[in-house]
Amino acid sequence: MAVRESAGATARTAAARPGLTLAAVAVVQFMVSLDLSVVNVGLPQIAAGLGFGAVGLTWVIHAYALTFGGLLLLGGKAADRYGRKRVLLSGLGLFGMASLLGGFAQEPGQLVAARAAQGVGAAALAPAALALLTATFPEGRARVRAFGIWSATNAAGGAFGVLIGGLLTQYAGWRWVMLVNVPMAAGALALAWRGIAASPPAARGGRPDVLGAVLATAGVTLLVFGVVRTDRHPWTSAATVTTLAAAVALLAAFVLVERATGREPLLRPGLFANRSVAGANAYNLLVGAAMASSFYFMSLYLQHVLGHGAALTGVMFVPFALGVVVGAVLVVRLGHRFAPRTFMVAGAALTAAGFAWFALISPDGSFGADVLGPSLVAGVGFGLCLGPLVSVATAGVAPRETGTASALLTASRQLGASIGLAALGTAAHDRTGPVVTPRTLNDGYALGLGLGAVLLAAAALVALAVLRRKDVPA
């Protein structure tokens, strides 16, 4: 029986098509990253079309990022437990359907609900896709190339999402920032169905811990909600303190449940004993917080301060995307010569320098003087660190936990994005003050971008202090 099972597994592996697997994973990652930024440029039109308030509008972003980040551990555990291809296909189906419904939303609650459903689908498909990539390309130059392509599509999705969102918003209407995902989800489904072999689950433990997922998602949602509402309630107010205390209590309960549950824990505590896993996720949390807020601030600066339209704003993000591609190509060419930590430190430092340059924006500025140079610097830096980060985050992890480790990495980025956008957005709002003019808006956005540079500098220090000098090849 064991011989037949081994032969069957070998046949299934042989039946896989690495090229199609890589293509499917690339499309999935591009789509997931795109959805974090494609709505940014269209936010003013979405607010006007559906009647969102200034604070409520941020939940178009938060609803996706929170369900995505909060449920990722459950998605990764499900991929390990029930099979990566099965979970990937299910996530793609849900993501595509939610995008379709969001495109036809008639009121704010419907769009926020659709964005939340998108996040649930993304939480299933993203860790399954990354775990498939890790299993399909386990070592060597092929692995470096595969992760280089993954990192390029990951970052390009976020950067080109602004361009695509701007063009769609101005020439087709804001609803197409949701509907654009439908053909991409269908294409990824076709590639995954044909190119990925149906393999047995990597882990055969008990049922995933749904209670832990609920506690984690509820705790993070309250945490971000409490930070967002500091524009109305000061940090020391009873409302803010109560909300944040409830968030901490839920997250503490999550930790206790993970230690005591009779089911498969979403996150085995011993996983953080791996320095690579712990360091990579701390690094990723800081980078996610800085990048999400920077996209938000630069989009609003170009439109509200410099007065550009949505389409032109999207075009102005292209240099950043090109810089990311350049950084990713450098890693592919040099990844076998240098340790991942080297790229991560250099990438974070370079991106921090670009953001510090961004923080010098002025209300009388221009694209050439205030945006082009820092976009190229920050883009190259961001491209340098993405591929090596994935290799470090999955280094030394058992095959049965690759889905969980992949989910943890994506979760740290999305949670960082949610909390970072909430905290830095609140700081920028406070700096803007009650009198809204191009100059006061510029001051708020500049502060937010400067704080992003600080977060990236902290990420570089984390990589230096926690990660080993000699680690797995990038």
Tab-separated table of C-alpha atoms in Angstrom:
chain	number	residue	atom	x	y	z
A	1	MET	CA	0.000	0.000	0.000
A	2	ALA	CA	2.803	2.428	0.945
A	3	VAL	CA	4.583	1.644	-2.339
A	4	ARG	CA	1.421	2.349	-4.347
A	5	GLU	CA	0.867	5.660	-2.489
A	6	SER	CA	4.475	6.700	-3.115
A	7	ALA	CA	4.187	5.828	-6.787
A	8	GLY	CA	0.937	7.766	-7.018
A	9	ALA	CA	2.503	10.818	-5.423
A	10	THR	CA	5.429	10.608	-7.838
A	11	ALA	CA	3.067	10.386	-10.783
A	12	ARG	CA	1.101	13.374	-9.598
A	13	THR	CA	4.299	15.381	-9.173
A	14	ALA	CA	5.410	14.414	-12.640
A	15	ALA	CA	2.023	15.414	-14.018
A	16	ALA	CA	2.507	18.946	-12.721
A	17	ARG	CA	3.657	21.575	-15.174
A	18	PRO	CA	6.109	23.898	-13.409
A	19	GLY	CA	5.737	26.601	-16.050
A	20	LEU	CA	1.947	26.685	-15.752
A	21	THR	CA	2.189	26.510	-11.960
A	22	LEU	CA	4.487	29.532	-11.952
A	23	ALA	CA	2.169	31.372	-14.356
A	24	ALA	CA	-0.892	30.626	-12.192
A	25	VAL	CA	0.873	31.719	-9.005
A	26	ALA	CA	2.124	34.886	-10.717
A	27	VAL	CA	-1.386	35.820	-11.874
A	28	VAL	CA	-2.790	35.090	-8.405
A	29	GLN	CA	-0.170	37.228	-6.666
A	30	PHE	CA	-0.568	40.073	-9.166
A	31	MET	CA	-4.334	40.042	-8.634
A	32	VAL	CA	-4.114	39.942	-4.832
A	33	SER	CA	-1.565	42.768	-4.731
A	34	LEU	CA	-3.485	44.749	-7.335
A	35	ASP	CA	-6.580	44.682	-5.188
A	36	LEU	CA	-4.763	46.391	-2.327
A	37	SER	CA	-4.039	49.471	-4.466
A	38	VAL	CA	-6.401	49.478	-7.451
A	39	VAL	CA	-9.139	51.201	-5.454
A	40	ASN	CA	-6.883	53.948	-4.054
A	41	VAL	CA	-7.077	56.272	-7.041
A	42	GLY	CA	-10.821	55.708	-7.339
A	43	LEU	CA	-11.597	56.544	-3.698
A	44	PRO	CA	-12.869	60.084	-4.399
A	45	GLN	CA	-15.198	58.795	-7.134
A	46	ILE	CA	-16.343	55.880	-4.965
A	47	ALA	CA	-17.144	58.297	-2.150
A	48	ALA	CA	-19.156	60.524	-4.486
A	49	GLY	CA	-20.937	57.620	-6.171
A	50	LEU	CA	-22.028	55.735	-3.049
A	51	GLY	CA	-22.067	58.492	-0.420
A	52	PHE	CA	-19.158	57.453	1.810
A	53	GLY	CA	-17.983	59.738	4.610
A	54	ALA	CA	-14.307	60.687	4.951
A	55	VAL	CA	-13.560	58.155	7.701
A	56	GLY	CA	-15.896	55.446	6.416
A	57	LEU	CA	-14.145	55.557	3.055
A	58	THR	CA	-10.988	54.022	4.554
A	59	TRP	CA	-13.003	50.861	5.267
A	60	VAL	CA	-13.079	50.165	1.532
A	61	ILE	CA	-9.393	49.377	2.084
A	62	HIS	CA	-9.611	48.044	5.634
A	63	ALA	CA	-12.427	45.559	4.908
A	64	TYR	CA	-10.232	43.762	2.383
A	65	ALA	CA	-6.969	43.985	4.296
A	66	LEU	CA	-8.467	42.879	7.626
A	67	THR	CA	-10.316	39.771	6.450
A	68	PHE	CA	-7.353	38.927	4.243
A	69	GLY	CA	-4.828	39.306	7.046
A	70	GLY	CA	-7.020	37.919	9.826
A	71	LEU	CA	-7.979	34.712	8.004
A	72	LEU	CA	-4.645	33.963	6.340
A	73	LEU	CA	-3.499	31.559	9.046
A	74	LEU	CA	-6.718	29.591	8.664
A	75	GLY	CA	-6.226	29.621	4.886
A	76	GLY	CA	-2.663	28.366	5.192
A	77	LYS	CA	-3.671	25.615	7.605
A	78	ALA	CA	-6.526	24.613	5.296
A	79	ALA	CA	-4.092	24.383	2.369
A	80	ASP	CA	-1.835	22.055	4.369
A	81	ARG	CA	-4.792	20.027	5.632
A	82	TYR	CA	-7.089	19.745	2.588
A	83	GLY	CA	-4.721	20.169	-0.362
A	84	ARG	CA	-3.223	23.284	-1.888
A	85	LYS	CA	-4.827	22.994	-5.309
A	86	ARG	CA	-8.308	22.505	-3.847
A	87	VAL	CA	-8.000	25.525	-1.541
A	88	LEU	CA	-6.493	27.641	-4.324
A	89	LEU	CA	-9.367	26.926	-6.699
A	90	SER	CA	-11.969	27.579	-3.999
A	91	GLY	CA	-10.352	30.892	-3.096
A	92	LEU	CA	-10.221	31.979	-6.728
A	93	GLY	CA	-13.910	31.226	-7.181
A	94	LEU	CA	-14.912	33.254	-4.117
A	95	PHE	CA	-12.606	36.127	-5.036
A	96	GLY	CA	-14.012	36.384	-8.553
A	97	MET	CA	-17.634	36.252	-7.374
A	98	ALA	CA	-17.055	38.898	-4.689
A	99	SER	CA	-15.412	41.174	-7.265
A	100	LEU	CA	-18.413	40.805	-9.543
A	101	LEU	CA	-20.869	41.659	-6.748
A	102	GLY	CA	-18.739	44.612	-5.625
A	103	GLY	CA	-18.839	46.034	-9.132
A	104	PHE	CA	-22.640	46.256	-8.887
A	105	ALA	CA	-22.804	47.654	-5.315
A	106	GLN	CA	-25.491	50.293	-4.778
A	107	GLU	CA	-24.626	51.534	-1.286
A	108	PRO	CA	-21.553	51.740	0.985
A	109	GLY	CA	-22.400	48.634	3.028
A	110	GLN	CA	-22.625	46.457	-0.071
A	111	LEU	CA	-19.222	47.522	-1.344
A	112	VAL	CA	-17.572	47.047	2.062
A	113	ALA	CA	-19.169	43.569	2.321
A	114	ALA	CA	-17.878	42.664	-1.143
A	115	ARG	CA	-14.401	43.850	-0.222
A	116	ALA	CA	-14.538	41.734	2.936
A	117	ALA	CA	-15.552	38.688	0.857
A	118	GLN	CA	-12.654	39.382	-1.489
A	119	GLY	CA	-10.379	39.284	1.530
A	120	VAL	CA	-11.758	35.883	2.565
A	121	GLY	CA	-11.069	34.507	-0.915
A	122	ALA	CA	-7.584	36.019	-0.974
A	123	ALA	CA	-6.853	34.502	2.454
A	124	ALA	CA	-7.489	31.069	0.954
A	125	LEU	CA	-5.685	31.433	-2.348
A	126	ALA	CA	-2.565	33.478	-1.432
A	127	PRO	CA	-0.907	31.022	1.030
A	128	ALA	CA	-1.882	28.042	-1.124
A	129	ALA	CA	-0.243	29.675	-4.155
A	130	LEU	CA	2.972	30.530	-2.305
A	131	ALA	CA	3.185	27.036	-0.761
A	132	LEU	CA	2.755	25.536	-4.246
A	133	LEU	CA	5.608	27.683	-5.521
A	134	THR	CA	7.844	26.585	-2.646
A	135	ALA	CA	7.069	22.906	-3.306
A	136	THR	CA	7.419	23.149	-7.101
A	137	PHE	CA	10.793	24.928	-6.986
A	138	PRO	CA	12.545	23.551	-3.866
A	139	GLU	CA	16.128	24.660	-4.595
A	140	GLY	CA	18.712	25.962	-7.027
A	141	ARG	CA	18.658	28.653	-9.698
A	142	ALA	CA	15.124	27.682	-10.735
A	143	ARG	CA	13.954	28.615	-7.244
A	144	VAL	CA	15.756	31.967	-7.374
A	145	ARG	CA	14.173	32.691	-10.764
A	146	ALA	CA	10.696	31.593	-9.626
A	147	PHE	CA	10.773	33.758	-6.511
A	148	GLY	CA	12.167	36.628	-8.563
A	149	ILE	CA	9.154	36.425	-10.883
A	150	TRP	CA	6.840	36.096	-7.878
A	151	SER	CA	8.319	39.158	-6.186
A	152	ALA	CA	8.134	41.190	-9.399
A	153	THR	CA	4.458	40.354	-9.957
A	154	ASN	CA	3.714	40.900	-6.271
A	155	ALA	CA	5.127	44.423	-6.270
A	156	ALA	CA	4.032	45.244	-9.809
A	157	GLY	CA	0.459	44.380	-8.869
A	158	GLY	CA	0.527	46.998	-6.145
A	159	ALA	CA	2.243	49.619	-8.282
A	160	PHE	CA	0.427	49.035	-11.563
A	161	GLY	CA	-2.804	48.760	-9.602
A	162	VAL	CA	-2.679	52.516	-9.182
A	163	LEU	CA	-2.214	52.989	-12.951
A	164	ILE	CA	-4.955	50.520	-13.817
A	165	GLY	CA	-7.245	52.005	-11.186
A	166	GLY	CA	-6.668	55.516	-12.518
A	167	LEU	CA	-7.352	54.598	-16.130
A	168	LEU	CA	-10.436	52.562	-15.287
A	169	THR	CA	-11.825	55.199	-12.923
A	170	GLN	CA	-11.443	58.048	-15.392
A	171	TYR	CA	-12.454	56.303	-18.610
A	172	ALA	CA	-14.717	53.406	-17.578
A	173	GLY	CA	-16.016	54.321	-14.114
A	174	TRP	CA	-15.003	53.314	-10.613
A	175	ARG	CA	-17.009	50.066	-10.748
A	176	TRP	CA	-14.393	48.604	-13.053
A	177	VAL	CA	-11.775	48.678	-10.317
A	178	MET	CA	-13.795	45.761	-8.916
A	179	LEU	CA	-14.861	44.117	-12.172
A	180	VAL	CA	-11.303	43.989	-13.542
A	181	ASN	CA	-10.586	41.088	-11.167
A	182	VAL	CA	-13.186	38.820	-12.750
A	183	PRO	CA	-11.261	37.936	-15.964
A	184	MET	CA	-8.001	37.612	-14.004
A	185	ALA	CA	-9.598	35.183	-11.557
A	186	ALA	CA	-11.032	33.166	-14.461
A	187	GLY	CA	-7.631	33.044	-16.175
A	188	ALA	CA	-5.877	31.939	-12.991
A	189	LEU	CA	-8.512	29.241	-12.487
A	190	ALA	CA	-7.849	27.854	-15.966
A	191	LEU	CA	-4.062	27.876	-15.467
A	192	ALA	CA	-4.294	26.258	-12.030
A	193	TRP	CA	-6.756	23.606	-13.200
A	194	ARG	CA	-4.461	22.516	-16.042
A	195	GLY	CA	-1.018	23.160	-14.615
A	196	ILE	CA	-1.162	22.120	-10.954
A	197	ALA	CA	-1.199	18.446	-10.069
A	198	ALA	CA	-3.677	17.268	-7.426
A	199	SER	CA	-1.367	16.147	-4.611
A	200	PRO	CA	-2.285	14.692	-1.216
A	201	PRO	CA	-2.429	17.124	1.725
A	202	ALA	CA	0.939	17.859	3.303
A	203	ALA	CA	-0.522	17.491	6.799
A	204	ARG	CA	-3.153	15.078	8.105
A	205	GLY	CA	-3.828	16.434	11.584
A	206	GLY	CA	-7.095	17.457	13.183
A	207	ARG	CA	-9.487	20.120	11.999
A	208	PRO	CA	-8.213	23.716	11.734
A	209	ASP	CA	-8.915	25.979	14.679
A	210	VAL	CA	-11.814	28.139	13.474
A	211	LEU	CA	-12.258	29.743	16.921
A	212	GLY	CA	-8.673	30.988	16.805
A	213	ALA	CA	-9.282	32.542	13.375
A	214	VAL	CA	-12.391	34.331	14.657
A	215	LEU	CA	-10.542	35.682	17.701
A	216	ALA	CA	-7.565	36.857	15.635
A	217	THR	CA	-9.717	38.585	13.022
A	218	ALA	CA	-11.982	40.235	15.616
A	219	GLY	CA	-8.994	41.401	17.675
A	220	VAL	CA	-7.165	42.965	14.740
A	221	THR	CA	-10.381	44.551	13.421
A	222	LEU	CA	-11.006	46.239	16.782
A	223	LEU	CA	-7.378	47.323	16.969
A	224	VAL	CA	-7.539	49.083	13.603
A	225	PHE	CA	-11.019	50.459	14.354
A	226	GLY	CA	-9.739	51.986	17.577
A	227	VAL	CA	-6.777	53.601	15.820
A	228	VAL	CA	-8.908	54.914	12.940
A	229	ARG	CA	-11.373	56.568	15.336
A	230	THR	CA	-8.651	58.582	17.047
A	231	ASP	CA	-9.505	61.352	14.587
A	232	ARG	CA	-12.777	61.711	16.540
A	233	HIS	CA	-11.748	60.412	19.976
A	234	PRO	CA	-8.307	61.236	21.453
A	235	TRP	CA	-5.957	58.384	22.347
A	236	THR	CA	-6.719	58.907	26.041
A	237	SER	CA	-10.516	59.018	25.652
A	238	ALA	CA	-12.696	56.314	27.191
A	239	ALA	CA	-13.947	55.193	23.769
A	240	THR	CA	-10.431	54.674	22.385
A	241	VAL	CA	-9.059	53.013	25.514
A	242	THR	CA	-12.047	50.644	25.738
A	243	THR	CA	-11.774	49.649	22.083
A	244	LEU	CA	-8.039	49.012	22.230
A	245	ALA	CA	-8.367	47.097	25.509
A	246	ALA	CA	-11.002	44.841	23.939
A	247	ALA	CA	-8.685	44.264	20.970
A	248	VAL	CA	-5.799	43.269	23.256
A	249	ALA	CA	-8.114	40.923	25.227
A	250	LEU	CA	-9.239	39.164	22.029
A	251	LEU	CA	-5.672	38.758	20.792
A	252	ALA	CA	-4.599	37.409	24.193
A	253	ALA	CA	-7.479	34.947	24.046
A	254	PHE	CA	-6.236	33.872	20.619
A	255	VAL	CA	-2.803	33.072	22.061
A	256	LEU	CA	-4.369	31.048	24.909
A	257	VAL	CA	-6.630	29.141	22.518
A	258	GLU	CA	-3.678	28.280	20.279
A	259	ARG	CA	-1.814	26.843	23.265
A	260	ALA	CA	-4.732	24.817	24.616
A	261	THR	CA	-6.846	23.843	21.613
A	262	GLY	CA	-7.500	20.187	20.898
A	263	ARG	CA	-7.713	20.989	17.183
A	264	GLU	CA	-4.852	21.758	14.859
A	265	PRO	CA	-3.567	25.162	16.078
A	266	LEU	CA	-3.508	27.821	13.414
A	267	LEU	CA	-0.006	28.758	14.498
A	268	ARG	CA	2.295	26.364	16.318
A	269	PRO	CA	4.081	28.524	18.932
A	270	GLY	CA	7.359	26.716	18.266
A	271	LEU	CA	7.401	28.083	14.728
A	272	PHE	CA	8.642	31.408	16.094
A	273	ALA	CA	11.651	29.659	17.615
A	274	ASN	CA	12.981	29.687	14.043
A	275	ARG	CA	14.916	32.962	13.845
A	276	SER	CA	14.378	33.205	10.114
A	277	VAL	CA	10.603	32.955	10.486
A	278	ALA	CA	10.428	35.415	13.398
A	279	GLY	CA	12.801	37.954	11.849
A	280	ALA	CA	11.250	37.816	8.394
A	281	ASN	CA	7.738	38.398	9.734
A	282	ALA	CA	8.780	41.300	11.974
A	283	TYR	CA	10.532	42.819	8.966
A	284	ASN	CA	7.508	42.221	6.763
A	285	LEU	CA	5.127	43.819	9.267
A	286	LEU	CA	7.117	47.072	9.183
A	287	VAL	CA	7.536	47.060	5.404
A	288	GLY	CA	3.813	46.376	4.891
A	289	ALA	CA	2.874	49.284	7.156
A	290	ALA	CA	5.171	51.676	5.306
A	291	MET	CA	4.236	50.626	1.762
A	292	ALA	CA	0.448	50.633	2.175
A	293	SER	CA	0.411	54.085	3.716
A	294	SER	CA	2.819	55.506	1.122
A	295	PHE	CA	0.625	54.405	-1.779
A	296	TYR	CA	-2.342	56.013	-0.047
A	297	PHE	CA	-0.573	59.323	0.661
A	298	MET	CA	1.048	59.674	-2.755
A	299	SER	CA	-2.219	58.992	-4.558
A	300	LEU	CA	-3.980	61.688	-2.532
A	301	TYR	CA	-1.045	64.128	-2.877
A	302	LEU	CA	-1.066	63.857	-6.663
A	303	GLN	CA	-4.828	64.380	-6.851
A	304	HIS	CA	-5.712	66.705	-3.970
A	305	VAL	CA	-2.565	68.851	-3.807
A	306	LEU	CA	-1.149	68.862	-7.340
A	307	GLY	CA	-4.620	68.572	-8.897
A	308	HIS	CA	-3.981	65.740	-11.357
A	309	GLY	CA	-6.745	63.480	-12.642
A	310	ALA	CA	-7.112	59.817	-11.759
A	311	ALA	CA	-5.627	58.504	-15.014
A	312	LEU	CA	-2.567	60.766	-14.923
A	313	THR	CA	-2.045	59.890	-11.256
A	314	GLY	CA	-1.923	56.234	-12.227
A	315	VAL	CA	0.626	56.935	-14.961
A	316	MET	CA	2.814	58.714	-12.428
A	317	PHE	CA	3.150	55.479	-10.434
A	318	VAL	CA	4.757	53.665	-13.389
A	319	PRO	CA	8.349	54.694	-12.471
A	320	PHE	CA	7.914	53.031	-9.072
A	321	ALA	CA	6.709	49.830	-10.747
A	322	LEU	CA	9.643	49.874	-13.156
A	323	GLY	CA	12.020	50.357	-10.246
A	324	VAL	CA	10.531	47.301	-8.533
A	325	VAL	CA	11.132	45.209	-11.655
A	326	VAL	CA	14.744	46.401	-11.806
A	327	GLY	CA	15.277	45.443	-8.167
A	328	ALA	CA	13.734	42.006	-8.699
A	329	VAL	CA	15.913	41.369	-11.768
A	330	LEU	CA	19.028	42.292	-9.780
A	331	VAL	CA	18.097	39.680	-7.175
A	332	VAL	CA	17.596	37.015	-9.869
A	333	ARG	CA	21.034	37.765	-11.321
A	334	LEU	CA	22.894	38.096	-8.015
A	335	GLY	CA	20.785	35.957	-5.672
A	336	HIS	CA	23.184	33.011	-5.711
A	337	ARG	CA	26.124	35.218	-4.651
A	338	PHE	CA	24.777	37.065	-1.628
A	339	ALA	CA	22.836	36.052	1.467
A	340	PRO	CA	19.165	37.102	1.610
A	341	ARG	CA	19.880	39.309	4.634
A	342	THR	CA	22.153	41.472	2.486
A	343	PHE	CA	19.366	42.177	0.011
A	344	MET	CA	16.818	42.755	2.770
A	345	VAL	CA	18.982	45.288	4.604
A	346	ALA	CA	19.967	47.079	1.400
A	347	GLY	CA	16.398	47.047	0.087
A	348	ALA	CA	14.851	48.462	3.252
A	349	ALA	CA	17.537	51.131	3.558
A	350	LEU	CA	17.151	52.196	-0.067
A	351	THR	CA	13.366	52.306	0.198
A	352	ALA	CA	13.640	54.335	3.415
A	353	ALA	CA	15.850	56.824	1.577
A	354	GLY	CA	13.245	57.101	-1.164
A	355	PHE	CA	10.478	57.747	1.356
A	356	ALA	CA	12.542	60.341	3.193
A	357	TRP	CA	12.930	62.059	-0.177
A	358	PHE	CA	9.154	61.774	-0.690
A	359	ALA	CA	8.619	63.538	2.640
A	360	LEU	CA	10.048	66.720	1.095
A	361	ILE	CA	6.937	67.199	-1.082
A	362	SER	CA	5.540	70.710	-1.291
A	363	PRO	CA	2.182	72.178	-2.317
A	364	ASP	CA	3.959	73.973	-5.179
A	365	GLY	CA	5.772	70.834	-6.286
A	366	SER	CA	5.726	68.862	-9.529
A	367	PHE	CA	6.056	65.285	-10.705
A	368	GLY	CA	9.628	65.777	-11.925
A	369	ALA	CA	10.858	67.484	-8.776
A	370	ASP	CA	8.914	65.687	-6.033
A	371	VAL	CA	7.829	62.259	-7.328
A	372	LEU	CA	10.010	60.818	-10.115
A	373	GLY	CA	13.344	60.526	-8.282
A	374	PRO	CA	12.052	59.082	-4.999
A	375	SER	CA	9.773	56.697	-6.926
A	376	LEU	CA	12.745	55.133	-8.709
A	377	VAL	CA	14.852	54.888	-5.550
A	378	ALA	CA	12.054	53.401	-3.439
A	379	GLY	CA	10.979	51.052	-6.238
A	380	VAL	CA	14.426	49.511	-6.689
A	381	GLY	CA	14.776	49.096	-2.931
A	382	PHE	CA	11.408	47.407	-2.607
A	383	GLY	CA	12.226	45.027	-5.472
A	384	LEU	CA	15.491	44.021	-3.813
A	385	CYS	CA	13.916	42.709	-0.616
A	386	LEU	CA	10.778	40.824	-1.701
A	387	GLY	CA	12.164	37.575	-3.146
A	388	PRO	CA	14.827	37.069	-0.435
A	389	LEU	CA	12.195	37.778	2.214
A	390	VAL	CA	10.109	34.796	1.064
A	391	SER	CA	13.125	32.474	1.099
A	392	VAL	CA	14.053	33.525	4.629
A	393	ALA	CA	10.476	33.213	5.920
A	394	THR	CA	10.214	29.589	4.761
A	395	ALA	CA	13.787	28.533	5.607
A	396	GLY	CA	13.987	25.437	7.786
A	397	VAL	CA	10.205	24.949	7.848
A	398	ALA	CA	8.911	21.380	7.591
A	399	PRO	CA	6.936	20.553	4.404
A	400	ARG	CA	3.773	20.006	6.450
A	401	GLU	CA	3.952	23.642	7.617
A	402	THR	CA	4.870	25.441	4.392
A	403	GLY	CA	1.266	26.604	3.961
A	404	THR	CA	1.220	27.975	7.509
A	405	ALA	CA	4.599	29.706	7.094
A	406	SER	CA	3.488	31.193	3.766
A	407	ALA	CA	0.236	32.378	5.340
A	408	LEU	CA	2.085	33.890	8.281
A	409	LEU	CA	4.308	35.899	5.944
A	410	THR	CA	1.375	37.237	3.948
A	411	ALA	CA	-0.588	37.890	7.149
A	412	SER	CA	2.199	39.970	8.673
A	413	ARG	CA	2.272	42.120	5.549
A	414	GLN	CA	-1.491	42.641	5.415
A	415	LEU	CA	-1.833	43.289	9.132
A	416	GLY	CA	1.051	45.714	8.945
A	417	ALA	CA	-0.691	47.436	6.034
A	418	SER	CA	-3.952	47.763	7.975
A	419	ILE	CA	-2.450	49.019	11.226
A	420	GLY	CA	0.113	51.191	9.454
A	421	LEU	CA	-2.496	52.882	7.278
A	422	ALA	CA	-4.709	53.456	10.312
A	423	ALA	CA	-1.944	54.871	12.515
A	424	LEU	CA	-0.152	56.935	9.876
A	425	GLY	CA	-3.442	58.088	8.386
A	426	THR	CA	-4.552	59.332	11.796
A	427	ALA	CA	-1.229	61.128	12.313
A	428	ALA	CA	-1.546	62.785	8.902
A	429	HIS	CA	-5.146	63.788	9.670
A	430	ASP	CA	-4.063	65.387	12.948
A	431	ARG	CA	-1.263	67.313	11.200
A	432	THR	CA	-3.696	68.535	8.529
A	433	GLY	CA	-5.932	70.129	11.166
A	434	PRO	CA	-9.488	71.442	10.857
A	435	VAL	CA	-8.725	73.872	8.007
A	436	VAL	CA	-8.262	71.804	4.825
A	437	THR	CA	-6.191	73.522	2.135
A	438	PRO	CA	-3.610	72.181	-0.336
A	439	ARG	CA	-0.875	73.337	2.051
A	440	THR	CA	-2.317	71.679	5.169
A	441	LEU	CA	-3.027	68.477	3.203
A	442	ASN	CA	0.574	68.528	1.944
A	443	ASP	CA	1.852	68.825	5.522
A	444	GLY	CA	-0.188	65.796	6.591
A	445	TYR	CA	0.908	63.648	3.654
A	446	ALA	CA	4.559	64.650	4.139
A	447	LEU	CA	4.404	63.585	7.782
A	448	GLY	CA	2.912	60.216	6.827
A	449	LEU	CA	5.629	59.587	4.236
A	450	GLY	CA	8.344	60.563	6.708
A	451	LEU	CA	6.965	58.120	9.274
A	452	GLY	CA	7.017	55.441	6.569
A	453	ALA	CA	10.742	56.070	6.125
A	454	VAL	CA	11.227	55.557	9.867
A	455	LEU	CA	9.395	52.215	9.713
A	456	LEU	CA	11.596	51.038	6.851
A	457	ALA	CA	14.754	52.036	8.691
A	458	ALA	CA	13.500	49.976	11.631
A	459	ALA	CA	12.953	47.027	9.257
A	460	ALA	CA	16.584	47.236	8.118
A	461	LEU	CA	17.700	47.156	11.768
A	462	VAL	CA	15.513	44.089	12.416
A	463	ALA	CA	17.168	42.266	9.519
A	464	LEU	CA	20.618	43.154	10.846
A	465	ALA	CA	19.865	42.172	14.440
A	466	VAL	CA	17.733	39.033	14.035
A	467	LEU	CA	18.646	37.306	10.785
A	468	ARG	CA	21.823	35.284	10.463
A	469	ARG	CA	24.629	36.614	8.303
A	470	LYS	CA	24.873	33.330	6.419
A	471	ASP	CA	21.498	31.921	5.555
A	472	VAL	CA	19.833	29.996	2.770
A	473	PRO	CA	20.476	31.279	-0.795
A	474	ALA	CA	17.989	33.881	-1.935
